[in-house]
PDB file of N, CA and C in Angstrom:
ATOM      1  N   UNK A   1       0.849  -1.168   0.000  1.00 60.00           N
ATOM      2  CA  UNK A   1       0.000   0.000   0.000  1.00 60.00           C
ATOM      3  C   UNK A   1       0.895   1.232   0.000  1.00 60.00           C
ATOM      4  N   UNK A   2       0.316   2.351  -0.565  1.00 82.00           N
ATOM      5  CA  UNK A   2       1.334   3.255  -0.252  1.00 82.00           C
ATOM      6  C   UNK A   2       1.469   3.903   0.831  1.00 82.00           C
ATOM      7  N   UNK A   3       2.412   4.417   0.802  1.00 84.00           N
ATOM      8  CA  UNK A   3       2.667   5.516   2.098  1.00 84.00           C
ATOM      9  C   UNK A   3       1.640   6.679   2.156  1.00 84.00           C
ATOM     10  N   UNK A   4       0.568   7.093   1.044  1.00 83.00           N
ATOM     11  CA  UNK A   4       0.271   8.063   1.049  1.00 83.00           C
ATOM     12  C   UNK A   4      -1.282   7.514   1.757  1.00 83.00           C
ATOM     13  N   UNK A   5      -1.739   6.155   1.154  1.00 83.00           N
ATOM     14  CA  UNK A   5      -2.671   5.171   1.428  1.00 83.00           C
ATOM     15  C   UNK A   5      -2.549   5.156   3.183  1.00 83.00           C
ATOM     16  N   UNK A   6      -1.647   4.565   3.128  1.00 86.00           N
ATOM     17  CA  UNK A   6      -1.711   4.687   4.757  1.00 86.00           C
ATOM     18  C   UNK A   6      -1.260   5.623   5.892  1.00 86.00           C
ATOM     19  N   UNK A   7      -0.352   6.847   5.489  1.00 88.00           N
ATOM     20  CA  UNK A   7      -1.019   8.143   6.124  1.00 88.00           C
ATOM     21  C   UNK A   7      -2.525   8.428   6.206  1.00 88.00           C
ATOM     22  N   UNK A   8      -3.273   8.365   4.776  1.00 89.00           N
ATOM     23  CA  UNK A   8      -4.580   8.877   5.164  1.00 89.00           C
ATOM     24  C   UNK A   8      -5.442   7.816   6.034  1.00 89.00           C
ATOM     25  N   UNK A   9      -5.083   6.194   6.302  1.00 88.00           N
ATOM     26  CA  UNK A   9      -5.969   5.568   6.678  1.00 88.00           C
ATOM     27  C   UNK A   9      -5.455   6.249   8.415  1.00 88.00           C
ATOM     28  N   UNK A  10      -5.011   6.159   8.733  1.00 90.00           N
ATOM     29  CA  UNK A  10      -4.325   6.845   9.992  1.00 90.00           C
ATOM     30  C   UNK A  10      -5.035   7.814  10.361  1.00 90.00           C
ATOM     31  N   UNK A  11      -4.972   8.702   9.533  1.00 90.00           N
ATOM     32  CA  UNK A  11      -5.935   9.803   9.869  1.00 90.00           C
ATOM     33  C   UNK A  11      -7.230  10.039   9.857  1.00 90.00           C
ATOM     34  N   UNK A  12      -7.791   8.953   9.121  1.00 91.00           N
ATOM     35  CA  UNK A  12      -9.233   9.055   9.414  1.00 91.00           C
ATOM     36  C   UNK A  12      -9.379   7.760  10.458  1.00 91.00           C
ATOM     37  N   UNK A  13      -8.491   7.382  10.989  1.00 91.00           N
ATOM     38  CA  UNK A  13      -8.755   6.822  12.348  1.00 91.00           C
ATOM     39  C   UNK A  13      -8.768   7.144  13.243  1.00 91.00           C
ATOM     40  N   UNK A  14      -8.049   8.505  13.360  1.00 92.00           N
ATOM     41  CA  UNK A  14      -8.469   9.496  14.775  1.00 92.00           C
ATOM     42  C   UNK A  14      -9.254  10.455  13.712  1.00 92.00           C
ATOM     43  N   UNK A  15      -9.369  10.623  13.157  1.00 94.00           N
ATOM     44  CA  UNK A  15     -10.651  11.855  13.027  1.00 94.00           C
ATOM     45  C   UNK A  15     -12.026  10.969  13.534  1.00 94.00           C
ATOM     46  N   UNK A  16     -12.268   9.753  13.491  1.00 92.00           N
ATOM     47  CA  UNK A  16     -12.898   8.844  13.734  1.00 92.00           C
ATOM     48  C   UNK A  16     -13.409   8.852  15.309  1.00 92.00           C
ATOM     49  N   UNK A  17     -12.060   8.933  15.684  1.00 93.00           N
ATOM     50  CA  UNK A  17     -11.964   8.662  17.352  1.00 93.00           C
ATOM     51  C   UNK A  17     -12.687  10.163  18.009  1.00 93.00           C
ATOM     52  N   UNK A  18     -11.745  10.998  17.178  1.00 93.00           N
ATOM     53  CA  UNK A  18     -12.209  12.360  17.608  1.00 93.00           C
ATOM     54  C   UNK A  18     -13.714  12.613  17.755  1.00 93.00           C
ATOM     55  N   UNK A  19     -14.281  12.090  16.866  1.00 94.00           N
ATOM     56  CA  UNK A  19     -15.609  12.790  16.214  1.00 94.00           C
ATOM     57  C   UNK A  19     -17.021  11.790  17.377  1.00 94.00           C
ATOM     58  N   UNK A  20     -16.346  10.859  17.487  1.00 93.00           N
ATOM     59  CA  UNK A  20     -16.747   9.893  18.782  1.00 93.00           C
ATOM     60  C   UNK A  20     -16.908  10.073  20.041  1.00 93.00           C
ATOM     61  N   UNK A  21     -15.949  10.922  20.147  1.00 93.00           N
ATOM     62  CA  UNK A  21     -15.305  11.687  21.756  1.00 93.00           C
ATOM     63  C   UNK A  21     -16.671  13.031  21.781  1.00 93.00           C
ATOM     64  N   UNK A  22     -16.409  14.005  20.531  1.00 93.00           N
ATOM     65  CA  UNK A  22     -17.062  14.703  20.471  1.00 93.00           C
ATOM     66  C   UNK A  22     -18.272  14.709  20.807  1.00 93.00           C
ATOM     67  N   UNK A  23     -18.603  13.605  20.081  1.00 93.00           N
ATOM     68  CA  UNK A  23     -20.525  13.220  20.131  1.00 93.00           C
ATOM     69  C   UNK A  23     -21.042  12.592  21.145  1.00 93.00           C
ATOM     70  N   UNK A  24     -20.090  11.617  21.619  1.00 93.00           N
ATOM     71  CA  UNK A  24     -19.910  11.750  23.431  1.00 93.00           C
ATOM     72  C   UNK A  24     -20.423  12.859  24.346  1.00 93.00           C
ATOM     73  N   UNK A  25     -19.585  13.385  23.793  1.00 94.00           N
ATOM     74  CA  UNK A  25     -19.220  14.960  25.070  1.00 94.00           C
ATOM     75  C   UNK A  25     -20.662  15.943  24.699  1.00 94.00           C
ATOM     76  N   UNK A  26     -21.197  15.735  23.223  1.00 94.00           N
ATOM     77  CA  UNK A  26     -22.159  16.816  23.459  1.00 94.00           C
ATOM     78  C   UNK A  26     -23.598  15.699  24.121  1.00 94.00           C
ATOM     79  N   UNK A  27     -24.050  14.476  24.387  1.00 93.00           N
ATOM     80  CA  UNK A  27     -24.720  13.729  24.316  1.00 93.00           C
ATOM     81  C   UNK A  27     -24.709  13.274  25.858  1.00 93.00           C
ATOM     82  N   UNK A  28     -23.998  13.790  26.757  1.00 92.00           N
ATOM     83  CA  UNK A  28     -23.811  13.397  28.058  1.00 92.00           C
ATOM     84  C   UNK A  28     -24.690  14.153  28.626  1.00 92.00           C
ATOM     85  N   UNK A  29     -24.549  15.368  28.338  1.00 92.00           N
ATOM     86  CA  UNK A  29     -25.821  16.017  29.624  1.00 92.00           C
ATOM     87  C   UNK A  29     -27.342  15.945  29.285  1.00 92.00           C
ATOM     88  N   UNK A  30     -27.434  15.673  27.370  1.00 92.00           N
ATOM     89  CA  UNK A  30     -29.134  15.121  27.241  1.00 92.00           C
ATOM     90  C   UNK A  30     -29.230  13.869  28.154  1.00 92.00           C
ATOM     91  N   UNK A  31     -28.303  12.848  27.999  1.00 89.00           N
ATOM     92  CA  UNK A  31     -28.381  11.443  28.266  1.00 89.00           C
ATOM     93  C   UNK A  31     -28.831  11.644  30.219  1.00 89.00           C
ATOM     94  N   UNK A  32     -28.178  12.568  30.844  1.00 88.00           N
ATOM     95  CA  UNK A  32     -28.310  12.986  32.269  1.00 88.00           C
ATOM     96  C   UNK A  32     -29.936  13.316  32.524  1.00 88.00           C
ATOM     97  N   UNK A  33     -29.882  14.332  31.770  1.00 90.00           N
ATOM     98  CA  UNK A  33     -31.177  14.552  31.787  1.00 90.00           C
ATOM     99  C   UNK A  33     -32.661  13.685  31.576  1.00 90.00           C
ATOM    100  N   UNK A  34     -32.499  13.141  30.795  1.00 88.00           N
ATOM    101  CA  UNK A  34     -33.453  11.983  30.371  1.00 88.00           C
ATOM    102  C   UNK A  34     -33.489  10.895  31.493  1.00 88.00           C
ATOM    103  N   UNK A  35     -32.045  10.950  31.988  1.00 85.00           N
ATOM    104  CA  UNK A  35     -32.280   9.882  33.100  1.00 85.00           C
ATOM    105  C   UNK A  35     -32.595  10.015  34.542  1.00 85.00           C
ATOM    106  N   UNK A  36     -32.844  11.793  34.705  1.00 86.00           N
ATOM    107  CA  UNK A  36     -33.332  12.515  35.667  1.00 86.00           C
ATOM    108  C   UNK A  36     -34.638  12.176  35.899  1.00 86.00           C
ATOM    109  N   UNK A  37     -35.357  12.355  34.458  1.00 87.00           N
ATOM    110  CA  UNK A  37     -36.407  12.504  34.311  1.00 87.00           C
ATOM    111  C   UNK A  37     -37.575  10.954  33.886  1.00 87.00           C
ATOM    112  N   UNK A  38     -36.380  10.161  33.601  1.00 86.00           N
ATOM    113  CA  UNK A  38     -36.983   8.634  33.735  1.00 86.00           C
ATOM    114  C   UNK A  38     -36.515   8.260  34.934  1.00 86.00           C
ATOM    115  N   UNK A  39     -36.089   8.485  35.520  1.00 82.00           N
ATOM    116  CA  UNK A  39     -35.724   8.208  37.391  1.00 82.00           C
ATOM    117  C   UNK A  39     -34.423   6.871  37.194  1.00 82.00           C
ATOM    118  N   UNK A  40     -34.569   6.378  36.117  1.00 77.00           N
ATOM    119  CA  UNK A  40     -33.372   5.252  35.273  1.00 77.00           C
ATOM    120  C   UNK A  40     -31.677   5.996  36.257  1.00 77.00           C
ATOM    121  N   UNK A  41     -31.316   5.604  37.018  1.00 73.00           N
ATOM    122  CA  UNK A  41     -29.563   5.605  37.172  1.00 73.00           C
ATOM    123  C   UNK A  41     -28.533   4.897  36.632  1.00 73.00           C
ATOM    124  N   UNK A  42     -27.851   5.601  36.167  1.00 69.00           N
ATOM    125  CA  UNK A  42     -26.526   4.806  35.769  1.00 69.00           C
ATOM    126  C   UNK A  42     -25.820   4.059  36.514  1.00 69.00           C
ATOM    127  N   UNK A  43     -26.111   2.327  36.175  1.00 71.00           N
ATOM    128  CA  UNK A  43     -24.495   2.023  36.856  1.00 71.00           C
ATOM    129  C   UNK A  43     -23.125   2.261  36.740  1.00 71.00           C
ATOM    130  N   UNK A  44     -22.189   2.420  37.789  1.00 75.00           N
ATOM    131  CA  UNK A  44     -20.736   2.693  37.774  1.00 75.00           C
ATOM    132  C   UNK A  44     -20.360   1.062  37.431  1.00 75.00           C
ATOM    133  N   UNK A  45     -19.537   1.656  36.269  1.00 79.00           N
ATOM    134  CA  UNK A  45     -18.532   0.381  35.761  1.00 79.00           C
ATOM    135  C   UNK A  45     -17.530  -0.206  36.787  1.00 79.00           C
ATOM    136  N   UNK A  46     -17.548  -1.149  37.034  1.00 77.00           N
ATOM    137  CA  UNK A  46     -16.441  -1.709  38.421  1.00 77.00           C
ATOM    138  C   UNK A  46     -14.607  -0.948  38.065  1.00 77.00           C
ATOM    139  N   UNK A  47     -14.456  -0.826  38.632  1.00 87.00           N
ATOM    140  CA  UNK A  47     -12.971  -0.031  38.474  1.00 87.00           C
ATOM    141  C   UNK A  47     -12.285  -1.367  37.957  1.00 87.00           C
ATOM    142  N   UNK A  48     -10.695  -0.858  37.466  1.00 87.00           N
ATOM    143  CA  UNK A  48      -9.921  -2.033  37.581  1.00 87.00           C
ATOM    144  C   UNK A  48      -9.489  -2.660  38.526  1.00 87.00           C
ATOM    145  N   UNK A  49      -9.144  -2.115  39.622  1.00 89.00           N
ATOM    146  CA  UNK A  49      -8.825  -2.759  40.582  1.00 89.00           C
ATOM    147  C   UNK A  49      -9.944  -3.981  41.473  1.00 89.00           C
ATOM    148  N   UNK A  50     -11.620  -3.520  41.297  1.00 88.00           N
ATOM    149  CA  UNK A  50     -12.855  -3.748  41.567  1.00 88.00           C
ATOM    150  C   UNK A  50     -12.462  -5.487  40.741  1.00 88.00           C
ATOM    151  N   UNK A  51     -12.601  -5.020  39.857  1.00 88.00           N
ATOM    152  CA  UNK A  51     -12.596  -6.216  38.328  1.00 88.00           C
ATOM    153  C   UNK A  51     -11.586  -7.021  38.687  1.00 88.00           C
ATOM    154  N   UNK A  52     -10.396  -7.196  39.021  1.00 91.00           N
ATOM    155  CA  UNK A  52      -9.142  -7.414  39.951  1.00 91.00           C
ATOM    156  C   UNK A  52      -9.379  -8.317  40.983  1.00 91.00           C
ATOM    157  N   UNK A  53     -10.381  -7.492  41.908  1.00 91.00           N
ATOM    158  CA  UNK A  53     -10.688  -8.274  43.159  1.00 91.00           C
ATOM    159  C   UNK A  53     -11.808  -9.255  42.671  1.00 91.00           C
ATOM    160  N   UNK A  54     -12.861  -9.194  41.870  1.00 91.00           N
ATOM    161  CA  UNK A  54     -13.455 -10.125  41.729  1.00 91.00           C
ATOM    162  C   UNK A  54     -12.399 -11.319  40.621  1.00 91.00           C
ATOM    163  N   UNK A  55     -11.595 -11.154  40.145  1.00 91.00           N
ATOM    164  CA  UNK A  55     -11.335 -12.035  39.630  1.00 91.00           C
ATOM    165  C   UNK A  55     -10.679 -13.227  40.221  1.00 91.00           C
ATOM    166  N   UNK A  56      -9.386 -12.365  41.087  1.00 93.00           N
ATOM    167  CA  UNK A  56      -8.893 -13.013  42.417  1.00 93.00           C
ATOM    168  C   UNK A  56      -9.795 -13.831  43.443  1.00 93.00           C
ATOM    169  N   UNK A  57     -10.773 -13.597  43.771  1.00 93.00           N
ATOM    170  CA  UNK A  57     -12.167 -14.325  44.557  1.00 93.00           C
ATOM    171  C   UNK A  57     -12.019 -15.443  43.622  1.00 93.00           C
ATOM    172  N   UNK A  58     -12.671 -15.495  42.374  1.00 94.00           N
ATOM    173  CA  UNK A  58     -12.930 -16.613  41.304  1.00 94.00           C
ATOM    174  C   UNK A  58     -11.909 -17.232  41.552  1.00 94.00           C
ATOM    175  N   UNK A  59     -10.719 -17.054  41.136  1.00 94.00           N
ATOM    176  CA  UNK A  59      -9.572 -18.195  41.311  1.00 94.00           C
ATOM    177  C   UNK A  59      -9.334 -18.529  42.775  1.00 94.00           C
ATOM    178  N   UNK A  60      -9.609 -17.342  43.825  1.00 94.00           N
ATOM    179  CA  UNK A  60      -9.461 -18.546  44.906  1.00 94.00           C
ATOM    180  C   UNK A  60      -9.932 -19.511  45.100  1.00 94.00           C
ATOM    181  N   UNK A  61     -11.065 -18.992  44.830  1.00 93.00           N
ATOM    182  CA  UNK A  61     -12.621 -20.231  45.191  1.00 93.00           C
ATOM    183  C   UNK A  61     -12.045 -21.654  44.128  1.00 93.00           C
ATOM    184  N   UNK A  62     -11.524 -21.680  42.824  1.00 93.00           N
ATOM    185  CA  UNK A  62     -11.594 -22.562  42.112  1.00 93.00           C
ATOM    186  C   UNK A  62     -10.481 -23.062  42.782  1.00 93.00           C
ATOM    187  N   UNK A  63      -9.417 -22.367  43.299  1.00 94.00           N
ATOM    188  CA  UNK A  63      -8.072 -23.269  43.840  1.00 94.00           C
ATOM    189  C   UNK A  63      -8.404 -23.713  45.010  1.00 94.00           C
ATOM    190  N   UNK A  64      -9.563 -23.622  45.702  1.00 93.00           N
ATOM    191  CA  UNK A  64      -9.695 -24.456  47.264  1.00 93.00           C
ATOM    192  C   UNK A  64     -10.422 -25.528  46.918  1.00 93.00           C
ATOM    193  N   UNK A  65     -11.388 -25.854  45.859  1.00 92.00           N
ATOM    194  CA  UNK A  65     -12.435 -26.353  44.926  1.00 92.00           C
ATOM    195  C   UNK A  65     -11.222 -27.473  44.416  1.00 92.00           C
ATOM    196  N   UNK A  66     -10.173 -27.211  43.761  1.00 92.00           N
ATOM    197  CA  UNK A  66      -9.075 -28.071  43.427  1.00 92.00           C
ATOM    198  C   UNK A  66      -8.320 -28.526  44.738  1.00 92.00           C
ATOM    199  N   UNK A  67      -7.807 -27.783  45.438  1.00 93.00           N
ATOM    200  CA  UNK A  67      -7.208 -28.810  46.871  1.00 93.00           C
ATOM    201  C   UNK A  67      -8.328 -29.233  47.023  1.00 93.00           C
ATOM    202  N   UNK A  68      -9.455 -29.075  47.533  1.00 92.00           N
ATOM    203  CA  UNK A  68     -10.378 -30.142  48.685  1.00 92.00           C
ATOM    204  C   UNK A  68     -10.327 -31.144  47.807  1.00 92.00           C
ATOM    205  N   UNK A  69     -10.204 -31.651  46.352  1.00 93.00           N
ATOM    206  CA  UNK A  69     -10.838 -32.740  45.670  1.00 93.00           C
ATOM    207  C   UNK A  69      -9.332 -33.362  45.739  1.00 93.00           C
ATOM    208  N   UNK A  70      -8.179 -32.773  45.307  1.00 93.00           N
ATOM    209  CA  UNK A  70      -7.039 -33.290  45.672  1.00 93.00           C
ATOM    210  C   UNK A  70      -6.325 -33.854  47.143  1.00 93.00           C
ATOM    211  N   UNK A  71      -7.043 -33.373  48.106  1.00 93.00           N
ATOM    212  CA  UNK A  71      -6.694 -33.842  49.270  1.00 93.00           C
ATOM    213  C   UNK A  71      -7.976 -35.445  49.207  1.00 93.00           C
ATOM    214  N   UNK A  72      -9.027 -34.836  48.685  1.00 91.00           N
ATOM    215  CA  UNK A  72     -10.050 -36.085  48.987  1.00 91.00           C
ATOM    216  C   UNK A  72      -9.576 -37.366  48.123  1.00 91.00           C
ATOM    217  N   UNK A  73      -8.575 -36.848  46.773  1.00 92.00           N
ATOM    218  CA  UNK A  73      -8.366 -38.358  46.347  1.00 92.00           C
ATOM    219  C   UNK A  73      -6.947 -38.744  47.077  1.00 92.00           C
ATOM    220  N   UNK A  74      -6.117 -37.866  47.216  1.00 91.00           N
ATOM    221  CA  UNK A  74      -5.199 -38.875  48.475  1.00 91.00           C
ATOM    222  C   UNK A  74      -5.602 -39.616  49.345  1.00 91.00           C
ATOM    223  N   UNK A  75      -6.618 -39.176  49.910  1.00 91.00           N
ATOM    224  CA  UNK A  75      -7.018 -39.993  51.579  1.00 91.00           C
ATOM    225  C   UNK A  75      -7.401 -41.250  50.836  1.00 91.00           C
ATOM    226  N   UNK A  76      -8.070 -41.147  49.393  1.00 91.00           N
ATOM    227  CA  UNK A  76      -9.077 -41.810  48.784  1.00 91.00           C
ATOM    228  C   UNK A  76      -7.979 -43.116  48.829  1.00 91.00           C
ATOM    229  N   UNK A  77      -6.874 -43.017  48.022  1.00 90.00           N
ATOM    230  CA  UNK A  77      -5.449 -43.425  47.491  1.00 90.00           C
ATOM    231  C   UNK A  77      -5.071 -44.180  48.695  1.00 90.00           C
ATOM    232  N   UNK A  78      -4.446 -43.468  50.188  1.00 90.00           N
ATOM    233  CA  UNK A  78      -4.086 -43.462  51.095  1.00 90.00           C
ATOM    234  C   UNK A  78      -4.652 -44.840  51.622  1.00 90.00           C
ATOM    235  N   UNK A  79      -6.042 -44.726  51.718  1.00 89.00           N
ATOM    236  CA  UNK A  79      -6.785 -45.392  52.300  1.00 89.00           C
ATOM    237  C   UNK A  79      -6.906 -46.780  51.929  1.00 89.00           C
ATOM    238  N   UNK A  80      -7.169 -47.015  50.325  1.00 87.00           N
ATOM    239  CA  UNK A  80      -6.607 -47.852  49.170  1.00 87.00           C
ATOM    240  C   UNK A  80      -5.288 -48.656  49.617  1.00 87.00           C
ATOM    241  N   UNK A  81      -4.351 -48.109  49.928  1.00 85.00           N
ATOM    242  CA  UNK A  81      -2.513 -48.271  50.325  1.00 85.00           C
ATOM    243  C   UNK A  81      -2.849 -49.275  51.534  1.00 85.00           C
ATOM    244  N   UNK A  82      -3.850 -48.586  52.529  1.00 87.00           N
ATOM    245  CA  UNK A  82      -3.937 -49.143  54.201  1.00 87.00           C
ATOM    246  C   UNK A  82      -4.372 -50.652  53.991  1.00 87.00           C
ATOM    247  N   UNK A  83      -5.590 -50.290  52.929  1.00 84.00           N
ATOM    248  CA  UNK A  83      -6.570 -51.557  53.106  1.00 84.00           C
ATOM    249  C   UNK A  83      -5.879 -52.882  52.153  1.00 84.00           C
ATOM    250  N   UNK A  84      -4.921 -52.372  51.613  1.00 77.00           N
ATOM    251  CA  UNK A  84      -4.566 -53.183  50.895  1.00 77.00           C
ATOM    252  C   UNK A  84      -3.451 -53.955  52.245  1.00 77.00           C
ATOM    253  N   UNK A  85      -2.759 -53.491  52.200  1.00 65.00           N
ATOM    254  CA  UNK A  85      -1.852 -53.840  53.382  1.00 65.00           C
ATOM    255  C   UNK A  85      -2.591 -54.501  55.000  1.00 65.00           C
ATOM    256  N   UNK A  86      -3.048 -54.040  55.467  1.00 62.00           N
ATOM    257  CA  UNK A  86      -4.451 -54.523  56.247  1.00 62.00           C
ATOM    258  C   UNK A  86      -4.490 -56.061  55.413  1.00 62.00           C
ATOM    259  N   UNK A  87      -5.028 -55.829  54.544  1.00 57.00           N
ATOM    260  CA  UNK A  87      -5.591 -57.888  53.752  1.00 57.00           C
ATOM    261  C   UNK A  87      -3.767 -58.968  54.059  1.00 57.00           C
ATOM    262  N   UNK A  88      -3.049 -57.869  53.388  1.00 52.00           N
ATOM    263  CA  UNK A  88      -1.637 -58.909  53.183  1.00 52.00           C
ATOM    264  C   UNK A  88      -1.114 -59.497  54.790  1.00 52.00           C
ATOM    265  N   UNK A  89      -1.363 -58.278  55.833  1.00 55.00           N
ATOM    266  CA  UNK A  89      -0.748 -58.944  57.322  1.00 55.00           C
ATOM    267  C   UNK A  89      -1.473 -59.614  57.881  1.00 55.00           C
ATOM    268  N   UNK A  90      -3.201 -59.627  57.153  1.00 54.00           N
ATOM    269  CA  UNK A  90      -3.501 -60.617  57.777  1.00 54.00           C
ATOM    270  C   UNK A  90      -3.735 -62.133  56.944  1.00 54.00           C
ATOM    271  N   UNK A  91      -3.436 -62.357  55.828  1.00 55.00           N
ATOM    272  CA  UNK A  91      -2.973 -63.306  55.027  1.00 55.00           C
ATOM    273  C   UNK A  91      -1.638 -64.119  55.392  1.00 55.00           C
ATOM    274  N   UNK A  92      -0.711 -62.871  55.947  1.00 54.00           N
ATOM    275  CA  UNK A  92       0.489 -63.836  56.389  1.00 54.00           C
ATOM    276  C   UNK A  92       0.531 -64.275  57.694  1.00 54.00           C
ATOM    277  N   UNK A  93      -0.321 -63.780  58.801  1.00 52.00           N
ATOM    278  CA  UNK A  93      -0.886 -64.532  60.197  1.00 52.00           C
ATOM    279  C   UNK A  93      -1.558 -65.691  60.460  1.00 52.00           C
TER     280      UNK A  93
END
């Protein structure tokens, strides 16, 4: 492509952005208003850090969810090991 091709695609990618921002910015205080007047509130988007902490929760929960089942098949295993041994000492008595 040319160089001249893709200078202009560039630029109508922030004139793009711009014109977005703009229509944003004039569309915020109708959008306020309307929602004054439909009693409708905006929810606040969870912060990043918010988004962060819930994600951290999720993986704890799934990593205690993984030990408890990993501790439950050792004992499971463990137990398996005992009973087996249990039959053999008393086979050789």
């Amino acid at each position: 492509m040319s160089k001249h091709f893709e200078d202009a695609r560039y630029y109508l990618g922030r004139a793009v952005e711009h014109a977005k921002a703009g229509v944003k910015e004039e569309l915020e205080p109708i959008e306020a208003r309307v929602r004054d007047i439909v009693g409708d509130e905006e929810e606040p988007e969870p912060s990043r850090v918010d988004a962060i902490k819930a994600d951290l929760k999720e993986l704890e929960q799934r990593a205690e969810g993984e030990a408890r089942e990993a501790v439950a098949s050792a004992r499971e295993k463990l137990d398996g090991y005992r009973g087996r041994g249990e039959s053999a000492d008393a086979d050789a008595k």
